[in-house]
PDB file of C-alpha atoms in Angstrom:
ATOM      1  CA  UNK A   6     139.937  13.710 173.772  1.00 96.00           C
ATOM      2  CA  UNK A   7     142.534  11.721 175.706  1.00 97.00           C
ATOM      3  CA  UNK A   8     144.810   9.068 174.222  1.00 98.00           C
ATOM      4  CA  UNK A   9     146.694   6.839 176.656  1.00 98.00           C
ATOM      5  CA  UNK A  10     149.667   4.850 175.382  1.00 98.00           C
ATOM      6  CA  UNK A  11     151.023   1.881 177.293  1.00 98.00           C
ATOM      7  CA  UNK A  12     154.605   1.224 176.215  1.00 98.00           C
ATOM      8  CA  UNK A  13     158.126   0.274 177.283  1.00 98.00           C
ATOM      9  CA  UNK A  14     161.401   1.987 176.371  1.00 98.00           C
ATOM     10  CA  UNK A  15     162.935  -1.421 175.600  1.00 97.00           C
ATOM     11  CA  UNK A  16     160.173  -2.189 173.084  1.00 96.00           C
ATOM     12  CA  UNK A  17     161.234  -1.464 169.480  1.00 96.00           C
ATOM     13  CA  UNK A  18     157.662  -1.601 168.193  1.00 96.00           C
ATOM     14  CA  UNK A  19     156.695   1.021 170.774  1.00 97.00           C
ATOM     15  CA  UNK A  20     159.389   3.248 169.246  1.00 97.00           C
ATOM     16  CA  UNK A  21     158.023   2.642 165.736  1.00 97.00           C
ATOM     17  CA  UNK A  22     154.380   2.770 166.840  1.00 97.00           C
ATOM     18  CA  UNK A  23     154.877   6.121 168.541  1.00 98.00           C
ATOM     19  CA  UNK A  24     156.193   7.586 165.285  1.00 98.00           C
ATOM     20  CA  UNK A  25     153.267   6.194 163.289  1.00 98.00           C
ATOM     21  CA  UNK A  26     150.724   7.442 165.802  1.00 98.00           C
ATOM     22  CA  UNK A  27     152.283  10.907 165.863  1.00 98.00           C
ATOM     23  CA  UNK A  28     152.190  11.024 162.067  1.00 98.00           C
ATOM     24  CA  UNK A  29     148.437  10.430 162.208  1.00 98.00           C
ATOM     25  CA  UNK A  30     147.985  12.846 165.088  1.00 98.00           C
ATOM     26  CA  UNK A  31     149.879  15.641 163.322  1.00 98.00           C
ATOM     27  CA  UNK A  32     147.418  15.401 160.417  1.00 98.00           C
ATOM     28  CA  UNK A  33     144.342  15.168 162.658  1.00 98.00           C
ATOM     29  CA  UNK A  34     142.187  18.330 162.388  1.00 97.00           C
ATOM     30  CA  UNK A  35     141.580  18.415 166.157  1.00 97.00           C
ATOM     31  CA  UNK A  36     145.207  17.821 167.087  1.00 97.00           C
ATOM     32  CA  UNK A  37     145.294  20.635 169.641  1.00 97.00           C
ATOM     33  CA  UNK A  38     142.343  19.124 171.514  1.00 97.00           C
ATOM     34  CA  UNK A  39     143.953  15.715 172.016  1.00 98.00           C
ATOM     35  CA  UNK A  40     145.798  14.997 175.265  1.00 97.00           C
ATOM     36  CA  UNK A  41     148.404  12.243 175.053  1.00 98.00           C
ATOM     37  CA  UNK A  42     149.399  10.423 178.250  1.00 98.00           C
ATOM     38  CA  UNK A  43     152.122   7.769 178.375  1.00 98.00           C
ATOM     39  CA  UNK A  44     151.543   4.812 180.687  1.00 98.00           C
ATOM     40  CA  UNK A  45     154.013   2.288 182.083  1.00 98.00           C
ATOM     41  CA  UNK A  46     154.379  -1.305 180.899  1.00 98.00           C
ATOM     42  CA  UNK A  47     157.537  -3.347 181.559  1.00 97.00           C
ATOM     43  CA  UNK A  48     158.314  -6.151 179.146  1.00 95.00           C
ATOM     44  CA  UNK A  49     160.494  -7.733 181.808  1.00 94.00           C
ATOM     45  CA  UNK A  50     159.088  -6.698 185.201  1.00 95.00           C
ATOM     46  CA  UNK A  51     161.241  -7.576 188.159  1.00 91.00           C
ATOM     47  CA  UNK A  52     164.447  -7.635 186.123  1.00 94.00           C
ATOM     48  CA  UNK A  53     167.431  -6.675 188.256  1.00 96.00           C
ATOM     49  CA  UNK A  54     169.024  -3.321 187.530  1.00 95.00           C
ATOM     50  CA  UNK A  55     172.386  -5.051 187.176  1.00 96.00           C
ATOM     51  CA  UNK A  56     171.063  -7.542 184.597  1.00 96.00           C
ATOM     52  CA  UNK A  57     172.214  -5.889 181.361  1.00 97.00           C
ATOM     53  CA  UNK A  58     172.754  -8.058 178.288  1.00 95.00           C
ATOM     54  CA  UNK A  59     173.115  -7.637 174.524  1.00 95.00           C
ATOM     55  CA  UNK A  60     169.773  -7.572 172.723  1.00 95.00           C
ATOM     56  CA  UNK A  61     170.748 -10.634 170.672  1.00 94.00           C
ATOM     57  CA  UNK A  62     171.442 -12.593 173.862  1.00 93.00           C
ATOM     58  CA  UNK A  63     168.036 -11.615 175.264  1.00 89.00           C
ATOM     59  CA  UNK A  64     166.268 -12.663 172.057  1.00 90.00           C
ATOM     60  CA  UNK A  65     168.006 -16.024 171.798  1.00 93.00           C
ATOM     61  CA  UNK A  66     167.279 -16.867 175.433  1.00 90.00           C
ATOM     62  CA  UNK A  67     163.693 -15.610 175.558  1.00 85.00           C
ATOM     63  CA  UNK A  68     162.408 -16.765 172.176  1.00 88.00           C
ATOM     64  CA  UNK A  69     164.722 -19.676 171.364  1.00 91.00           C
ATOM     65  CA  UNK A  70     166.031 -17.961 168.236  1.00 91.00           C
ATOM     66  CA  UNK A  71     169.401 -18.656 166.742  1.00 94.00           C
ATOM     67  CA  UNK A  72     171.770 -15.687 166.724  1.00 93.00           C
ATOM     68  CA  UNK A  73     171.352 -15.423 162.937  1.00 95.00           C
ATOM     69  CA  UNK A  74     167.548 -15.320 163.287  1.00 94.00           C
ATOM     70  CA  UNK A  75     167.789 -12.705 166.015  1.00 94.00           C
ATOM     71  CA  UNK A  76     170.047 -10.524 163.879  1.00 95.00           C
ATOM     72  CA  UNK A  77     167.739 -10.898 160.875  1.00 95.00           C
ATOM     73  CA  UNK A  78     164.848  -9.707 163.062  1.00 93.00           C
ATOM     74  CA  UNK A  79     166.895  -6.690 164.117  1.00 94.00           C
ATOM     75  CA  UNK A  80     167.731  -5.881 160.497  1.00 95.00           C
ATOM     76  CA  UNK A  81     164.036  -6.067 159.566  1.00 94.00           C
ATOM     77  CA  UNK A  82     163.248  -3.764 162.462  1.00 94.00           C
ATOM     78  CA  UNK A  83     165.853  -1.308 161.201  1.00 95.00           C
ATOM     79  CA  UNK A  84     164.210  -1.260 157.770  1.00 95.00           C
ATOM     80  CA  UNK A  85     160.766  -0.541 159.196  1.00 94.00           C
ATOM     81  CA  UNK A  86     162.109   2.109 161.564  1.00 96.00           C
ATOM     82  CA  UNK A  87     163.935   3.843 158.726  1.00 96.00           C
ATOM     83  CA  UNK A  88     160.662   3.982 156.767  1.00 95.00           C
ATOM     84  CA  UNK A  89     159.276   6.121 159.605  1.00 96.00           C
ATOM     85  CA  UNK A  90     162.333   8.389 159.597  1.00 96.00           C
ATOM     86  CA  UNK A  91     163.766   6.814 162.747  1.00 96.00           C
ATOM     87  CA  UNK A  92     167.390   6.012 163.413  1.00 94.00           C
ATOM     88  CA  UNK A  93     168.067   2.653 165.036  1.00 95.00           C
ATOM     89  CA  UNK A  94     171.194   0.664 165.771  1.00 95.00           C
ATOM     90  CA  UNK A  95     170.598  -2.923 164.721  1.00 94.00           C
ATOM     91  CA  UNK A  96     173.868  -4.155 166.211  1.00 93.00           C
ATOM     92  CA  UNK A  97     175.537  -3.971 169.598  1.00 92.00           C
ATOM     93  CA  UNK A  98     172.559  -2.608 171.521  1.00 95.00           C
ATOM     94  CA  UNK A  99     171.971  -3.796 175.043  1.00 96.00           C
ATOM     95  CA  UNK A 100     168.857  -4.326 177.132  1.00 95.00           C
ATOM     96  CA  UNK A 101     168.031  -4.192 180.829  1.00 97.00           C
ATOM     97  CA  UNK A 102     165.488  -3.060 183.404  1.00 97.00           C
ATOM     98  CA  UNK A 103     163.324  -0.076 182.440  1.00 98.00           C
ATOM     99  CA  UNK A 104     161.729   0.366 185.861  1.00 98.00           C
ATOM    100  CA  UNK A 105     163.745   3.489 186.754  1.00 98.00           C
ATOM    101  CA  UNK A 106     162.885   5.055 183.401  1.00 98.00           C
ATOM    102  CA  UNK A 107     159.187   4.528 184.031  1.00 98.00           C
ATOM    103  CA  UNK A 108     159.504   6.061 187.499  1.00 98.00           C
ATOM    104  CA  UNK A 109     161.270   9.057 185.989  1.00 98.00           C
ATOM    105  CA  UNK A 110     158.553   9.394 183.344  1.00 98.00           C
ATOM    106  CA  UNK A 111     155.913   9.672 186.069  1.00 98.00           C
ATOM    107  CA  UNK A 112     157.954  12.442 187.669  1.00 98.00           C
ATOM    108  CA  UNK A 113     158.228  14.129 184.266  1.00 98.00           C
ATOM    109  CA  UNK A 114     154.458  13.883 183.845  1.00 98.00           C
ATOM    110  CA  UNK A 115     153.975  15.894 187.048  1.00 98.00           C
ATOM    111  CA  UNK A 116     156.274  18.550 185.609  1.00 98.00           C
ATOM    112  CA  UNK A 117     154.549  18.619 182.220  1.00 97.00           C
ATOM    113  CA  UNK A 118     157.621  17.204 180.422  1.00 98.00           C
ATOM    114  CA  UNK A 119     156.643  13.572 179.899  1.00 98.00           C
ATOM    115  CA  UNK A 120     156.376  13.785 176.120  1.00 97.00           C
ATOM    116  CA  UNK A 121     159.807  15.356 175.839  1.00 98.00           C
ATOM    117  CA  UNK A 122     161.469  12.781 178.089  1.00 98.00           C
ATOM    118  CA  UNK A 123     159.987   9.669 176.509  1.00 98.00           C
ATOM    119  CA  UNK A 124     161.122  10.813 173.073  1.00 98.00           C
ATOM    120  CA  UNK A 125     164.658  11.320 174.355  1.00 98.00           C
ATOM    121  CA  UNK A 126     164.684   7.934 176.093  1.00 98.00           C
ATOM    122  CA  UNK A 127     163.616   6.135 172.923  1.00 98.00           C
ATOM    123  CA  UNK A 128     166.241   7.921 170.849  1.00 97.00           C
ATOM    124  CA  UNK A 129     168.973   7.275 173.406  1.00 98.00           C
ATOM    125  CA  UNK A 130     168.115   3.581 173.670  1.00 98.00           C
ATOM    126  CA  UNK A 131     167.692   2.791 170.000  1.00 97.00           C
ATOM    127  CA  UNK A 132     169.859   5.279 168.124  1.00 96.00           C
ATOM    128  CA  UNK A 133     172.761   6.277 170.381  1.00 96.00           C
ATOM    129  CA  UNK A 134     175.803   4.301 171.466  1.00 93.00           C
ATOM    130  CA  UNK A 135     175.880   5.163 175.169  1.00 94.00           C
ATOM    131  CA  UNK A 136     173.676   2.822 177.191  1.00 95.00           C
ATOM    132  CA  UNK A 137     170.647   3.990 179.163  1.00 97.00           C
ATOM    133  CA  UNK A 138     170.688   0.897 181.378  1.00 97.00           C
ATOM    134  CA  UNK A 139     172.283   0.875 184.812  1.00 94.00           C
ATOM    135  CA  UNK A 140     173.564   4.441 184.427  1.00 95.00           C
ATOM    136  CA  UNK A 141     171.630   6.933 186.569  1.00 97.00           C
ATOM    137  CA  UNK A 142     173.714   9.890 185.419  1.00 97.00           C
ATOM    138  CA  UNK A 143     172.844   9.133 181.806  1.00 98.00           C
ATOM    139  CA  UNK A 144     169.156   9.274 182.752  1.00 98.00           C
ATOM    140  CA  UNK A 145     169.733  12.529 184.646  1.00 98.00           C
ATOM    141  CA  UNK A 146     171.343  14.053 181.550  1.00 98.00           C
ATOM    142  CA  UNK A 147     168.337  13.095 179.446  1.00 98.00           C
ATOM    143  CA  UNK A 148     165.970  14.463 182.101  1.00 98.00           C
ATOM    144  CA  UNK A 149     167.785  17.800 182.032  1.00 98.00           C
ATOM    145  CA  UNK A 150     167.585  17.899 178.234  1.00 98.00           C
ATOM    146  CA  UNK A 151     163.832  17.324 178.603  1.00 98.00           C
ATOM    147  CA  UNK A 152     163.613  20.386 180.847  1.00 98.00           C
ATOM    148  CA  UNK A 153     163.704  18.761 184.279  1.00 98.00           C
ATOM    149  CA  UNK A 154     165.820  19.738 187.258  1.00 98.00           C
ATOM    150  CA  UNK A 155     168.938  17.586 187.608  1.00 98.00           C
ATOM    151  CA  UNK A 156     168.892  17.343 191.409  1.00 98.00           C
ATOM    152  CA  UNK A 157     165.186  16.494 191.464  1.00 98.00           C
ATOM    153  CA  UNK A 158     165.653  13.770 188.832  1.00 98.00           C
ATOM    154  CA  UNK A 159     168.665  12.402 190.707  1.00 98.00           C
ATOM    155  CA  UNK A 160     166.609  12.278 193.904  1.00 98.00           C
ATOM    156  CA  UNK A 161     163.861  10.269 192.185  1.00 98.00           C
ATOM    157  CA  UNK A 162     166.353   7.743 190.828  1.00 98.00           C
ATOM    158  CA  UNK A 163     168.068   7.391 194.205  1.00 98.00           C
ATOM    159  CA  UNK A 164     164.809   6.394 195.912  1.00 98.00           C
ATOM    160  CA  UNK A 165     163.518   3.066 194.518  1.00 96.00           C
ATOM    161  CA  UNK A 166     160.095   3.730 196.054  1.00 98.00           C
ATOM    162  CA  UNK A 167     159.594   7.081 194.308  1.00 98.00           C
ATOM    163  CA  UNK A 168     156.743   6.705 191.789  1.00 98.00           C
ATOM    164  CA  UNK A 169     156.996   2.923 192.047  1.00 98.00           C
ATOM    165  CA  UNK A 170     153.314   2.678 192.988  1.00 98.00           C
ATOM    166  CA  UNK A 171     152.399   4.743 189.913  1.00 98.00           C
ATOM    167  CA  UNK A 172     154.281   2.357 187.646  1.00 98.00           C
ATOM    168  CA  UNK A 173     152.621  -0.678 189.201  1.00 98.00           C
ATOM    169  CA  UNK A 174     149.192   0.961 189.008  1.00 98.00           C
ATOM    170  CA  UNK A 175     149.654   1.541 185.268  1.00 98.00           C
ATOM    171  CA  UNK A 176     150.655  -2.079 184.781  1.00 98.00           C
ATOM    172  CA  UNK A 177     147.654  -3.381 186.718  1.00 97.00           C
ATOM    173  CA  UNK A 178     145.383  -1.156 184.680  1.00 97.00           C
ATOM    174  CA  UNK A 179     146.872  -2.466 181.449  1.00 96.00           C
ATOM    175  CA  UNK A 180     146.038  -5.997 182.549  1.00 95.00           C
ATOM    176  CA  UNK A 181     142.493  -4.960 183.445  1.00 95.00           C
ATOM    177  CA  UNK A 182     142.067  -3.463 179.977  1.00 94.00           C
ATOM    178  CA  UNK A 183     143.245  -6.684 178.380  1.00 92.00           C
ATOM    179  CA  UNK A 184     146.631  -5.449 177.189  1.00 93.00           C
ATOM    180  CA  UNK A 185     149.119  -8.307 177.200  1.00 90.00           C
ATOM    181  CA  UNK A 186     151.587  -6.572 174.906  1.00 93.00           C
ATOM    182  CA  UNK A 187     152.688  -3.119 173.845  1.00 97.00           C
ATOM    183  CA  UNK A 188     152.301  -0.630 172.336  1.00 98.00           C
ATOM    184  CA  UNK A 189     148.669  -0.389 173.362  1.00 98.00           C
ATOM    185  CA  UNK A 190     146.660   2.750 172.615  1.00 98.00           C
ATOM    186  CA  UNK A 191     143.397   3.630 174.372  1.00 98.00           C
ATOM    187  CA  UNK A 192     141.248   6.451 173.002  1.00 98.00           C
ATOM    188  CA  UNK A 193     138.865   8.094 175.464  1.00 95.00           C
ATOM    189  CA  UNK A 194     138.582   4.773 177.330  1.00 94.00           C
ATOM    190  CA  UNK A 195     136.327   3.655 174.495  1.00 93.00           C
ATOM    191  CA  UNK A 196     138.560   2.275 171.753  1.00 95.00           C
ATOM    192  CA  UNK A 197     141.786   0.288 171.876  1.00 96.00           C
ATOM    193  CA  UNK A 198     144.449  -0.108 169.217  1.00 97.00           C
ATOM    194  CA  UNK A 199     147.048  -2.822 169.738  1.00 97.00           C
ATOM    195  CA  UNK A 200     150.480  -2.823 168.138  1.00 97.00           C
ATOM    196  CA  UNK A 201     152.500  -0.564 165.857  1.00 97.00           C
ATOM    197  CA  UNK A 202     149.695  -0.155 163.345  1.00 97.00           C
ATOM    198  CA  UNK A 203     150.107   1.887 160.136  1.00 97.00           C
ATOM    199  CA  UNK A 204     149.446   5.615 160.466  1.00 98.00           C
ATOM    200  CA  UNK A 205     146.233   5.159 158.478  1.00 98.00           C
ATOM    201  CA  UNK A 206     144.789   2.900 161.182  1.00 98.00           C
ATOM    202  CA  UNK A 207     145.577   5.459 163.862  1.00 98.00           C
ATOM    203  CA  UNK A 208     144.022   8.202 161.735  1.00 98.00           C
ATOM    204  CA  UNK A 209     140.826   6.156 161.389  1.00 98.00           C
ATOM    205  CA  UNK A 210     140.739   5.469 165.124  1.00 98.00           C
ATOM    206  CA  UNK A 211     141.183   9.152 165.989  1.00 98.00           C
ATOM    207  CA  UNK A 212     138.424  10.171 163.577  1.00 97.00           C
ATOM    208  CA  UNK A 213     136.016   7.535 164.857  1.00 97.00           C
ATOM    209  CA  UNK A 214     136.660   8.260 168.518  1.00 96.00           C
ATOM    210  CA  UNK A 215     136.280  11.994 167.964  1.00 96.00           C
ATOM    211  CA  UNK A 216     133.055  11.599 166.008  1.00 93.00           C
ATOM    212  CA  UNK A 217     131.456   9.470 168.701  1.00 88.00           C
ATOM    213  CA  UNK A 218     132.165  11.783 171.584  1.00 83.00           C
ATOM    214  CA  UNK A 219     128.866  12.535 173.398  1.00 77.00           C
ATOM    215  CA  UNK A 220     127.499  16.064 172.896  1.00 76.00           C
ATOM    216  CA  UNK A 221     127.920  18.469 175.781  1.00 72.00           C
ATOM    217  CA  UNK A 222     124.822  18.888 177.936  1.00 76.00           C
ATOM    218  CA  UNK A 223     124.361  22.278 179.556  1.00 74.00           C
ATOM    219  CA  UNK A 224     122.910  22.507 183.036  1.00 77.00           C
ATOM    220  CA  UNK A 225     120.637  25.463 183.737  1.00 66.00           C
ATOM    221  CA  UNK A 226     119.919  26.996 187.105  1.00 63.00           C
ATOM    222  CA  UNK A 227     116.323  25.971 187.791  1.00 56.00           C
ATOM    223  CA  UNK A 228     115.780  29.084 189.899  1.00 58.00           C
ATOM    224  CA  UNK A 229     116.657  31.345 186.970  1.00 56.00           C
ATOM    225  CA  UNK A 230     113.503  30.435 184.976  1.00 57.00           C
ATOM    226  CA  UNK A 231     115.627  29.296 182.064  1.00 52.00           C
ATOM    227  CA  UNK A 232     117.491  32.573 181.792  1.00 58.00           C
ATOM    228  CA  UNK A 233     121.144  32.423 180.768  1.00 64.00           C
ATOM    229  CA  UNK A 234     123.765  33.716 183.175  1.00 69.00           C
ATOM    230  CA  UNK A 235     126.072  36.528 182.063  1.00 75.00           C
ATOM    231  CA  UNK A 236     128.923  35.551 179.749  1.00 72.00           C
ATOM    232  CA  UNK A 237     131.726  37.173 177.771  1.00 76.00           C
ATOM    233  CA  UNK A 238     132.068  36.465 174.054  1.00 66.00           C
ATOM    234  CA  UNK A 239     133.560  37.808 170.815  1.00 62.00           C
ATOM    235  CA  UNK A 240     131.231  40.832 170.987  1.00 67.00           C
ATOM    236  CA  UNK A 241     132.182  41.714 174.541  1.00 66.00           C
ATOM    237  CA  UNK A 242     130.715  41.041 177.981  1.00 72.00           C
ATOM    238  CA  UNK A 243     127.085  41.198 178.995  1.00 63.00           C
ATOM    239  CA  UNK A 244     126.404  44.170 181.225  1.00 61.00           C
ATOM    240  CA  UNK A 245     123.786  43.587 183.925  1.00 60.00           C
ATOM    241  CA  UNK A 246     120.801  45.879 183.492  1.00 61.00           C
ATOM    242  CA  UNK A 247     119.348  47.640 186.529  1.00 58.00           C
TER     243      UNK A 247
END
């Protein structure tokens, strides 16, 4: 079964939702048969790389909050994150364009290290003091920690066209699926779960999606008169008889 997760590194509920989903997935009996793919979704597409502002400034401008309201929202977020075992800085965080991070995540996906990198990006953005915005070398360091080659990651970041089409394709697909916010989880292209739902909701969704998977239909060779071809199994391999 495949689970696709549309999210953004700047999205705090994506950070929390990922933890809740993984809690449900860890307890799922078929955990090893579930493929998780992370998809791109920018909360602020088109934002200039140089446009880096404090989170409180972004919230007051975008949502018309007072600074006190914005800080109260951050404190509430910190409480909910802590309940999931996550560290989060509720003060003095900044926010900027995540486009380069999404491009790097597509590169990491090709290398089989996407899951490792997205976890590091979330932690760096929400829990650590050093910014991840506007600092390519910071992103390279995180890529290396995730198991990627430093020069290859640096090359991706230096070319604004590298994996840009992949990011945009993910975002178009999100719109086609009806996702106008993140996190957004899609299970086997059959079920969608919107938002940072409790782990119990994700557990129910995984169970339902797994239970409704269509049974496998075997195709026989019509010329073989219904006979089964040779196979190997726990008792050994079939030996053709002369």
